[in-house]
Each structure stands twice: as C-alpha cells, then as structure tokens.
Coordinates of N, CA and C in Angstrom, one line a residue:
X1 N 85.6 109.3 156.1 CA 85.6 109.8 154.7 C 84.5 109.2 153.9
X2 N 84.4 108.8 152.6 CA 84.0 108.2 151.8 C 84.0 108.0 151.0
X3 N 83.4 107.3 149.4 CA 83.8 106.3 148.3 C 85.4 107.2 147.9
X4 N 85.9 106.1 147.5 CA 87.6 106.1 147.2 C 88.1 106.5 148.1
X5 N 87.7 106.3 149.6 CA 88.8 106.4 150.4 C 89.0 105.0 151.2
X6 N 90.3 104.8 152.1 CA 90.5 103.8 152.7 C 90.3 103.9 154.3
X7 N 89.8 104.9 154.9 CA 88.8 104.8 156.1 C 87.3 104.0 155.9
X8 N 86.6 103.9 157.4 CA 85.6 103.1 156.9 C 84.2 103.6 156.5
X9 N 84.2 105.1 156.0 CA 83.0 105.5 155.1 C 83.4 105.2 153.7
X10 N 84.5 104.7 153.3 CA 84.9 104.6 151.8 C 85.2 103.1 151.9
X11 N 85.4 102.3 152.6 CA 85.2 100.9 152.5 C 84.4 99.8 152.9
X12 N 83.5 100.4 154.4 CA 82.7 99.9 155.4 C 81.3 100.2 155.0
X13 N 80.8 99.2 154.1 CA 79.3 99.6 153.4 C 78.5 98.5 153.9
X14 N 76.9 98.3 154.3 CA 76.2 97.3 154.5 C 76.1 96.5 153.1
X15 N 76.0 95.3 153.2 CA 75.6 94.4 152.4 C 74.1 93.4 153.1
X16 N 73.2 93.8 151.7 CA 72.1 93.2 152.0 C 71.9 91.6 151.1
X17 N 71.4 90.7 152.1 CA 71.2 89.5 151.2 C 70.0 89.1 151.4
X18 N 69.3 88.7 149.9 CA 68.2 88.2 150.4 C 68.0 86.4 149.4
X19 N 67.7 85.2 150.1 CA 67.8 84.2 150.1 C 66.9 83.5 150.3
X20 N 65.4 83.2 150.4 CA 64.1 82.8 150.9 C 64.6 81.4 151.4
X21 N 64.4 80.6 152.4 CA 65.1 79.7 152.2 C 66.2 79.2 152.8
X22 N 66.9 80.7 152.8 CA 68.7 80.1 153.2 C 68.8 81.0 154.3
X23 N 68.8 82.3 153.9 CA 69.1 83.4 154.9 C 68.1 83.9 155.4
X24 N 67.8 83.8 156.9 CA 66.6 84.1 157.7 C 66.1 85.5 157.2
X25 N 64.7 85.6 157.3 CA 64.8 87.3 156.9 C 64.9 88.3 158.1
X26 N 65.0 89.3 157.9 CA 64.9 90.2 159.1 C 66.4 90.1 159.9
X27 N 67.4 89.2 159.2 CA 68.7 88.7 160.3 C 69.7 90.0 160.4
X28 N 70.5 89.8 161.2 CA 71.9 91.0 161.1 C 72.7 90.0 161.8
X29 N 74.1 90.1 160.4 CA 75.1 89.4 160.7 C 76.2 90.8 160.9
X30 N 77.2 90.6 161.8 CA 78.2 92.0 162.0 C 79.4 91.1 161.6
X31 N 79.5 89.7 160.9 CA 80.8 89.5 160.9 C 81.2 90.6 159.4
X32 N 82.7 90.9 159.5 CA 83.0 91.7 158.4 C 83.1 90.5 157.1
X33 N 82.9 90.8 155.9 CA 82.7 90.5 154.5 C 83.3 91.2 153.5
X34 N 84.3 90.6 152.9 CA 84.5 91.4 151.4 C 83.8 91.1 150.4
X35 N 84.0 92.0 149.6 CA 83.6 91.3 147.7 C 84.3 90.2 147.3
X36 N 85.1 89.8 147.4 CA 86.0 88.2 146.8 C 85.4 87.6 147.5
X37 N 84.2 87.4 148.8 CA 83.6 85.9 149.4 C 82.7 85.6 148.5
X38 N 82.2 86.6 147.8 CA 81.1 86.6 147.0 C 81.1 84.9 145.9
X39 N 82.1 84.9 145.4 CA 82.1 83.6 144.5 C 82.0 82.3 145.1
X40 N 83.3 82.4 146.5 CA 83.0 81.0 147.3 C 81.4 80.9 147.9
X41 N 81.2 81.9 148.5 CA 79.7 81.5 148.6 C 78.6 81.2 147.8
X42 N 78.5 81.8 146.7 CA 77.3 81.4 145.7 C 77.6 79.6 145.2
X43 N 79.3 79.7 145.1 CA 79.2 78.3 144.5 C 78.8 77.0 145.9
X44 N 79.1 77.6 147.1 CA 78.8 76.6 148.0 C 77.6 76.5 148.0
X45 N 76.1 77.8 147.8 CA 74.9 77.9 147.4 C 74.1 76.9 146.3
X46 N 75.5 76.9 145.4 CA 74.9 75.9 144.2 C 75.1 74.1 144.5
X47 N 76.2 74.1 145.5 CA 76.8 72.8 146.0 C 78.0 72.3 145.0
X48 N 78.8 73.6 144.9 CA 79.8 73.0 143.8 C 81.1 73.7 144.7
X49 N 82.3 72.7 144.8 CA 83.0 73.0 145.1 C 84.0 74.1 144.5
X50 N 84.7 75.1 145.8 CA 85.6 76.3 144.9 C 86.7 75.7 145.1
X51 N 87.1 76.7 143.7 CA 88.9 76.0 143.4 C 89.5 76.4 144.2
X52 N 90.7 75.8 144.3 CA 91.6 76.8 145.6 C 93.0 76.7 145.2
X53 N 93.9 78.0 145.1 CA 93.3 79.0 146.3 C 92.4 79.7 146.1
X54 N 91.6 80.5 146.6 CA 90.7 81.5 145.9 C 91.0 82.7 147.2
X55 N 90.4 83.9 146.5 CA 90.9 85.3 147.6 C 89.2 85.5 148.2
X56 N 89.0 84.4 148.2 CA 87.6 84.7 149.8 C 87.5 83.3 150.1
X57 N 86.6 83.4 151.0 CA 85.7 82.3 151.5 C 84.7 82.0 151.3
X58 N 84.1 80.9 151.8 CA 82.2 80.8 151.7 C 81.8 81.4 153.5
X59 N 81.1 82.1 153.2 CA 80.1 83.0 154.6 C 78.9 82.5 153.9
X60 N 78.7 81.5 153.6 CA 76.6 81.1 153.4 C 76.5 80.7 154.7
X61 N 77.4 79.9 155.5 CA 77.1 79.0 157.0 C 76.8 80.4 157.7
X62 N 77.4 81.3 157.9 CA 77.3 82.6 159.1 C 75.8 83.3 158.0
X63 N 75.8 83.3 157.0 CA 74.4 84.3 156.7 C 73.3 83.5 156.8
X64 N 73.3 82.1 156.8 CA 72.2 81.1 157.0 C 72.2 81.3 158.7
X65 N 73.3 81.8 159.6 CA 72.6 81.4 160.9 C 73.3 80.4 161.3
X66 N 74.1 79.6 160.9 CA 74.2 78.1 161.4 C 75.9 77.9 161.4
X67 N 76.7 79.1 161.3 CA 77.7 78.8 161.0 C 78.8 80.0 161.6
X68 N 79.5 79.8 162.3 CA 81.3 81.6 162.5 C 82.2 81.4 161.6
X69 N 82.7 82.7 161.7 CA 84.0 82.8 160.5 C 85.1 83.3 161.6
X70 N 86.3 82.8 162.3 CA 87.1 83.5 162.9 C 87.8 84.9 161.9
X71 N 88.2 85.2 163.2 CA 88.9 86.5 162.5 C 90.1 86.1 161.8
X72 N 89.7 86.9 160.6 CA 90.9 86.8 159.6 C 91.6 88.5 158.9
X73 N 92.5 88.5 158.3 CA 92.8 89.7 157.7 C 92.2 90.2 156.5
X74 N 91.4 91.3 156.3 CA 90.9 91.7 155.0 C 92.5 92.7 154.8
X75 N 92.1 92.9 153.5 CA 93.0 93.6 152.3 C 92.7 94.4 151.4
X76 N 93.0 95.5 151.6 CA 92.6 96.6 150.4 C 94.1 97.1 149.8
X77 N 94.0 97.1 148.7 CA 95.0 97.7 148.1 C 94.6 98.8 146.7
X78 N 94.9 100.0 147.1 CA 94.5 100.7 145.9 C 95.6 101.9 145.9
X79 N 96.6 101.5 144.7 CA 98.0 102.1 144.4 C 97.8 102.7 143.3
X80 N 96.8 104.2 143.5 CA 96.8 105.3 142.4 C 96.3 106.7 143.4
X81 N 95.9 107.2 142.9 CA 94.9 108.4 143.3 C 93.7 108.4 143.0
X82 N 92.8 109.3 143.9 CA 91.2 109.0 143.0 C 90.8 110.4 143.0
X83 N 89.5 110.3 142.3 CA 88.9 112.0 141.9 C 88.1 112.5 143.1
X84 N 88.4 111.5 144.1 CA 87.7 112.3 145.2 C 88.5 112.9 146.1
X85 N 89.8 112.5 146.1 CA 91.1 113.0 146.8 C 91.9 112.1 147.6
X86 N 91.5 111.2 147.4 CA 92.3 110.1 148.2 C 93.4 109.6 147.5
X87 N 94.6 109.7 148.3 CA 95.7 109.3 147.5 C 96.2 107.7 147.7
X88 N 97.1 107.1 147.0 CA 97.5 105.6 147.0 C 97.9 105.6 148.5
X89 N 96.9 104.4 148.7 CA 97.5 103.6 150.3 C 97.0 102.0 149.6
X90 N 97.2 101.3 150.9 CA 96.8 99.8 151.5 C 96.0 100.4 152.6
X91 N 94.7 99.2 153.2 CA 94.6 98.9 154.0 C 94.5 97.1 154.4
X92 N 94.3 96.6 156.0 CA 94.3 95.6 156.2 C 93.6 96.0 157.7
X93 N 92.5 94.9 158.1 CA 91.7 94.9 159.0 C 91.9 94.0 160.0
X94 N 91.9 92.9 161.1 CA 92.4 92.3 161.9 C 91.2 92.4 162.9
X95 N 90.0 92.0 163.3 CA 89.4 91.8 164.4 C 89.2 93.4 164.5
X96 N 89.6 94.1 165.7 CA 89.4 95.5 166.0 C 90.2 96.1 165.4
X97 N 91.2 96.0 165.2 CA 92.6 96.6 164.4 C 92.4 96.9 162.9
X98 N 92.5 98.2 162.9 CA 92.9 98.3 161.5 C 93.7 99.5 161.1
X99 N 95.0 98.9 159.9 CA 95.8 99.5 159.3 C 95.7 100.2 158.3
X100 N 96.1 102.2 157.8 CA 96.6 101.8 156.5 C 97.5 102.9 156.3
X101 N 98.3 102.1 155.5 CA 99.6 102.4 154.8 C 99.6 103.4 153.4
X102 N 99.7 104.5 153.9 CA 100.1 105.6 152.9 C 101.4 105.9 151.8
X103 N 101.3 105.2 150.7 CA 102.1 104.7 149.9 C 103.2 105.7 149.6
X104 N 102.5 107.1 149.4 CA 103.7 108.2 149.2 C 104.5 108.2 149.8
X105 N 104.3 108.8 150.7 CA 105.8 108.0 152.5 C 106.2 107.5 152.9
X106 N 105.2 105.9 153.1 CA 105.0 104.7 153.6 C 104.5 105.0 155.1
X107 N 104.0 105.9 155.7 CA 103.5 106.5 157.0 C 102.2 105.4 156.8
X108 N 102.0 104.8 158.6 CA 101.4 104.1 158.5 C 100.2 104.6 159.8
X109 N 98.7 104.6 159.7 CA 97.8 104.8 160.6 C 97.5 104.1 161.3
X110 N 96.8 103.5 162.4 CA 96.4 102.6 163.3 C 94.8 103.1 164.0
X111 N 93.7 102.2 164.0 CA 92.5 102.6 164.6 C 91.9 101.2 165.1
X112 N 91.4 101.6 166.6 CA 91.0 100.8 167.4 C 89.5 100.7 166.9
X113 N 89.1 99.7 165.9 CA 87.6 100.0 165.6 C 86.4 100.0 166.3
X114 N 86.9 99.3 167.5 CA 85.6 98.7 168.5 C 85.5 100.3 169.4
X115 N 86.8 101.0 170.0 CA 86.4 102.0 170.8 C 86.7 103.5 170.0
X116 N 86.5 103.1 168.8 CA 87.2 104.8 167.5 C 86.3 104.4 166.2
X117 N 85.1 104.1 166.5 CA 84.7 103.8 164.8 C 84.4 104.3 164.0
X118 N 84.6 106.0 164.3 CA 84.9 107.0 163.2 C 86.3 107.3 162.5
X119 N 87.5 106.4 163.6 CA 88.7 106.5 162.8 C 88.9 107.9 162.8
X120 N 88.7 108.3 164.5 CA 89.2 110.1 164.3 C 90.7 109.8 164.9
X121 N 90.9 108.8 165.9 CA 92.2 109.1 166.7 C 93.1 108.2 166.0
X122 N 94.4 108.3 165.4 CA 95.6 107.0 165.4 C 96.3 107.0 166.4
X123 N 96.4 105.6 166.6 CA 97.2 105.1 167.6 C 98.3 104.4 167.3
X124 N 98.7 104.7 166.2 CA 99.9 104.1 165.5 C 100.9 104.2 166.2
X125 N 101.3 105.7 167.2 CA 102.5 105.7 167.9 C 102.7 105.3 168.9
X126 N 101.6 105.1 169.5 CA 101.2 104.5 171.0 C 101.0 103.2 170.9
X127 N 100.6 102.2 170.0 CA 100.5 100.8 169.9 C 101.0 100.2 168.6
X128 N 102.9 100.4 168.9 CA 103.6 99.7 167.8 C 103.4 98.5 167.8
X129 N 103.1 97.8 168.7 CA 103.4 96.0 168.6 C 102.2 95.9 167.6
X130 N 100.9 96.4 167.3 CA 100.1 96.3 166.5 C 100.0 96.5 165.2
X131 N 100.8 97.8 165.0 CA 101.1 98.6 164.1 C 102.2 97.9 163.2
X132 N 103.2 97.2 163.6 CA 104.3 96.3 162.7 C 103.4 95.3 162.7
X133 N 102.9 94.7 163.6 CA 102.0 93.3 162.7 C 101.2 93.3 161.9
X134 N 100.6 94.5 161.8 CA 99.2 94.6 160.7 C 100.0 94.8 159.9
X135 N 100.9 95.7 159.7 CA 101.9 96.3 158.6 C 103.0 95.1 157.8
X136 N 103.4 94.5 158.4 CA 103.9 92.9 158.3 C 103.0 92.1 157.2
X137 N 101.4 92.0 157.6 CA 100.5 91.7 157.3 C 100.3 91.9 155.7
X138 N 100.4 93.7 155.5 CA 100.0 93.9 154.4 C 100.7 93.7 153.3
X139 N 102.0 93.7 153.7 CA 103.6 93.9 153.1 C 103.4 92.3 152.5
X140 N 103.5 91.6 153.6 CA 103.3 89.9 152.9 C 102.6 89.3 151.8
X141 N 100.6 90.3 152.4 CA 99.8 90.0 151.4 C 100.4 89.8 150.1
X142 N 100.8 91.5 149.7 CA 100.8 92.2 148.6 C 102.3 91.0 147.5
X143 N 103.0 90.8 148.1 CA 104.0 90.3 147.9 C 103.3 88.8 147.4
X144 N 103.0 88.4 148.4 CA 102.1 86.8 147.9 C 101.1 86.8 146.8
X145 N 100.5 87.9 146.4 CA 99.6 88.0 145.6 C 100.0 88.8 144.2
X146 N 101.3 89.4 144.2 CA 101.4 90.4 143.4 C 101.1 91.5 142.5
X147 N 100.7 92.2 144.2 CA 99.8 93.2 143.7 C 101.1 94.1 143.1
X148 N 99.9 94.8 141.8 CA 100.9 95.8 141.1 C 101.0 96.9 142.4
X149 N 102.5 98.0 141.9 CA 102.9 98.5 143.2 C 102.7 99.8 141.9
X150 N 102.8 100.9 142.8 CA 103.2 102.6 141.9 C 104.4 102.5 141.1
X151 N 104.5 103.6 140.1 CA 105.5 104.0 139.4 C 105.3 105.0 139.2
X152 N 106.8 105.5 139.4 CA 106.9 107.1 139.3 C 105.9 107.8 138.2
X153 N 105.5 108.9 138.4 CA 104.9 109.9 136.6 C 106.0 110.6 136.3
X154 N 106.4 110.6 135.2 CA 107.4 111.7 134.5 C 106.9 112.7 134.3
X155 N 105.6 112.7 134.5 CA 104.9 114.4 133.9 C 104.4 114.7 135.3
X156 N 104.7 114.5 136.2 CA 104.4 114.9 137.7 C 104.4 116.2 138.1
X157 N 103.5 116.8 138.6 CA 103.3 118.6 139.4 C 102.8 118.5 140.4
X158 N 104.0 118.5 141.2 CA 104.0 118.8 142.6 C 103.3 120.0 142.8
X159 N 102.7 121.2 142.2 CA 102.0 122.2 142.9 C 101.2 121.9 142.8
X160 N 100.1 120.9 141.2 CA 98.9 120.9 141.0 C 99.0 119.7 142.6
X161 N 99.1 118.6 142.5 CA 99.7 117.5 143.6 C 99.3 118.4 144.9
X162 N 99.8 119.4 144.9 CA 99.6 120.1 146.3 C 98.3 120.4 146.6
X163 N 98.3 121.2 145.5 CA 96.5 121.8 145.8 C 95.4 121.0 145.7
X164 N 95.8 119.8 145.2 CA 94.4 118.7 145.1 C 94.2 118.0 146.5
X165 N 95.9 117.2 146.5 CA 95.8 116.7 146.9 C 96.4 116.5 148.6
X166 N 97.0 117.7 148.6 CA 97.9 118.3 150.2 C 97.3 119.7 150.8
X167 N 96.7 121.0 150.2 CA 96.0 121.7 150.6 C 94.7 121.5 151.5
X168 N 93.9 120.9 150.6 CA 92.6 120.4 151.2 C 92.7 119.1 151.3
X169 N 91.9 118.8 152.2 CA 91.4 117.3 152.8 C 90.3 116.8 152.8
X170 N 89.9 116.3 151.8 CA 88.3 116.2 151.7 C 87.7 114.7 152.5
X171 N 88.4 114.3 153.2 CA 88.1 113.3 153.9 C 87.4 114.2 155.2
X172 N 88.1 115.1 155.6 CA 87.6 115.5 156.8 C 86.3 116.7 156.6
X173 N 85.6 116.6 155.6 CA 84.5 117.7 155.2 C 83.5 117.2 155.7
X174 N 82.7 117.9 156.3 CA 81.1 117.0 157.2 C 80.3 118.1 156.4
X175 N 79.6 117.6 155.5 CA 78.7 118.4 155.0 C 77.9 118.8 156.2
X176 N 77.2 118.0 156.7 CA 75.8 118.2 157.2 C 76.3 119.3 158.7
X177 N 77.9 119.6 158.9 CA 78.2 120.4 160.0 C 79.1 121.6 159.8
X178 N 79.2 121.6 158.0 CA 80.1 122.4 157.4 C 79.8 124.0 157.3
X179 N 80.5 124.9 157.8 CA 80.1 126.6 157.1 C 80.3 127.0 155.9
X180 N 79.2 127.6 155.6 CA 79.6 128.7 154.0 C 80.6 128.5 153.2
X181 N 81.2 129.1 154.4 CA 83.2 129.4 153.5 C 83.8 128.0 153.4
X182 N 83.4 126.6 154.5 CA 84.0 125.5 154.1 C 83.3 124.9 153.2
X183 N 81.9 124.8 152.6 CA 81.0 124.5 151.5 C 81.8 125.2 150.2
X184 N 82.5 126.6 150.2 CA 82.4 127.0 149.1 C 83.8 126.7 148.4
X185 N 84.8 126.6 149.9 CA 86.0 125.8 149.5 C 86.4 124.7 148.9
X186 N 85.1 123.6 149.3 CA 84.8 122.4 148.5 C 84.9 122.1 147.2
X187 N 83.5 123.4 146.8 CA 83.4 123.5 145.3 C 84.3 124.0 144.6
X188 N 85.4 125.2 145.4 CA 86.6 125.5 144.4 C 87.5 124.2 144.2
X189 N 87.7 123.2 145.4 CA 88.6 122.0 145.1 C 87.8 121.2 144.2
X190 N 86.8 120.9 144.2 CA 86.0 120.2 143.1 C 85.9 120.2 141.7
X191 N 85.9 121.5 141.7 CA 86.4 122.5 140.1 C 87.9 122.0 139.9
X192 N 88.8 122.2 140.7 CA 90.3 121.9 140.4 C 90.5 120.3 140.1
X193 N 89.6 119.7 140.6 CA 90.0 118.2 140.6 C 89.1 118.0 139.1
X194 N 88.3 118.2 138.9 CA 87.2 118.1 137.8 C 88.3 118.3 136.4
X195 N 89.0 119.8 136.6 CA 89.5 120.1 135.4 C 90.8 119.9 135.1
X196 N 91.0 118.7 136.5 CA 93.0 117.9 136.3 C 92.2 116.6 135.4
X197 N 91.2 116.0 136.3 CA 90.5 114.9 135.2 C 91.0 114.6 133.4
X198 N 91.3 113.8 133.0 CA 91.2 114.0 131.8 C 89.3 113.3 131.3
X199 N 88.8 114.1 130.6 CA 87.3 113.6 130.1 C 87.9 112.3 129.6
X200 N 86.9 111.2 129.6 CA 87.0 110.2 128.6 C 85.8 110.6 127.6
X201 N 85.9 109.6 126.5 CA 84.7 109.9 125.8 C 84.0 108.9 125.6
X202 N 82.6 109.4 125.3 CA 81.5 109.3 125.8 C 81.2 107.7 125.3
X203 N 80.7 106.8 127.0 CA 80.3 105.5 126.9 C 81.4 105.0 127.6
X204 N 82.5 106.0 127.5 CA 83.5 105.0 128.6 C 83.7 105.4 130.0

C-alpha cells in the first residue's frame, strides 16, 4: 500500500543519515528503526544521557558501524481512519513477523517479511502460535502505554463507510500496472473521499 497505511509501503521508508565523523558514508544499515530512536540517539550523539523510560533507543552504535541492536518489537498504533483509505488498525513487527490488527473486527493479519515482502500472502491462519504472540504483544504494548483506543461516532454512515471505505481498496491499486477503467475508478473514489473531508481553513 502506502502513506496512511499499515503495510510496509505506508510504514517501511529509508532513512538517510548523514554524520561526517560518526556515520561511515556510503554505509547501509538494514537493522529496522523507528522515529522515537530518534531522541535517544542524538542525545547519546551529544554525550548526554536519556531519561528513562523513553519509547526508543540509541542506534548511533549500529549507524557508526561499531555496534547490533537485537530484535525487538516495533509498534504502530493509529486508531482513526485516513484520507487515503486506510481504516484504524495496530501494527507490531518482530524480527520477520509482522502483525496487524484491524480495529473494526479485531481480524488480525500475519506476514512473513523475509519470504513475502510485499505482504501479498497472510498467514495468519496457518501460523497461530505467531499470530497470538505478536497479537499478545500489541494488546500489552497499548495497555502499558495508554494508547488512546476508538469511540463509537454518533453521526456514523454506514453507506458513505461502505463506499470509501469497503467498496474500493486502494491499498491494492498499482498505478504503474493499472487499466483505464481501474485509473478512472480511483478518481471517482478520490472525489468521494475528498468531498467526505471536512476542508479546514486556510494555514491549518
């Protein structure tokens, strides 16, 4: 998919660093990184210690070269809807494993990232023992952290609901392999999502 979704073209982005100095140039690190390491590292950068707990780590040792991070669980949590079609889930990553949890239902996906890195096949039903532990995983996070969770809308439409966001699937659109008629279907969902939008005004 991508941006606002919870597959990995909407979460799985390169991050470039540049450091004269610290981080070799020309290097490539594949360990995974979120945005919350970002603070523990810069202050390890500066030589000041981070408070704790904090929701990252320091990765300056692994981007200097000189240092591994074992595998740990990343965490995504985004409990709304977005304008690109993606509806409220979690996800959580694990080494090759990764979960996510579709908040309307609670239907949960599974992808083996090392042999599926487009995240076409789930194996959610075929590899439960993985599937409750990642899911365990997220459940805990969210709870330890307290992440805000959904609440119902009282102005809720289930038809507009349908057509945005249950008719079409815009995660699975491949521009670059798309026909006419699926190009033009786009633009009609694009129009419908545009004009559910409420405008803000202008500067916000």
């Amino acid at each position: 998919a991508g941006k606002g979704f919870l597959y990995e073209g909407g979460i799985r982005v390169p991050a470039i660093v540049r450091f004269p100095g610290k981080v070799p140039p020309n290097s490539v690190v594949d360990t995974p990184v979120v945005t919350t390491d970002w603070p523990a590292t810069l202050l390890a950068w500066c030589g000041v210690a981070a408070p704790t707990p904090t929701d990252g780590v320091s990765v300056a040792k692994v981007l200097e070269g000189t240092g591994t991070l074992a595998d740990r669980p990343l965490y995504w949590h985004v409990p709304h809807y977005m304008n690109q079609g993606s509806r409220p889930g979690g996800a959580v990553r694990l080494g090759q494993w990764k979960l996510i949890q579709h908040y309307e239902d609670g239907r949960a996906e599974l992808f083996d990232l090392t042999a599926d890195p487009g995240e076409s096949t789930d194996v959610a039903a075929t590899d439960p023992t993985h599937t409750a532990k990642l899911l365990a995983l997220l459940t805990d996070w969210k709870k330890a952290v307290g992440a805000q969770e959904m609440a119902a809308n009282p102005a809720f439409d289930a038809a507009l609901h349908r057509s945005l966001y249950v008719d079409v699937d815009p995660s699975r659109y491949a521009p670059a392999t798309a026909s006419a008629a699926a190009f033009e279907a786009m633009q009609a969902w694009r129009k419908g999502m545009n004009a559910a939008v409420p405008k803000g005004k202008k500067g916000e």
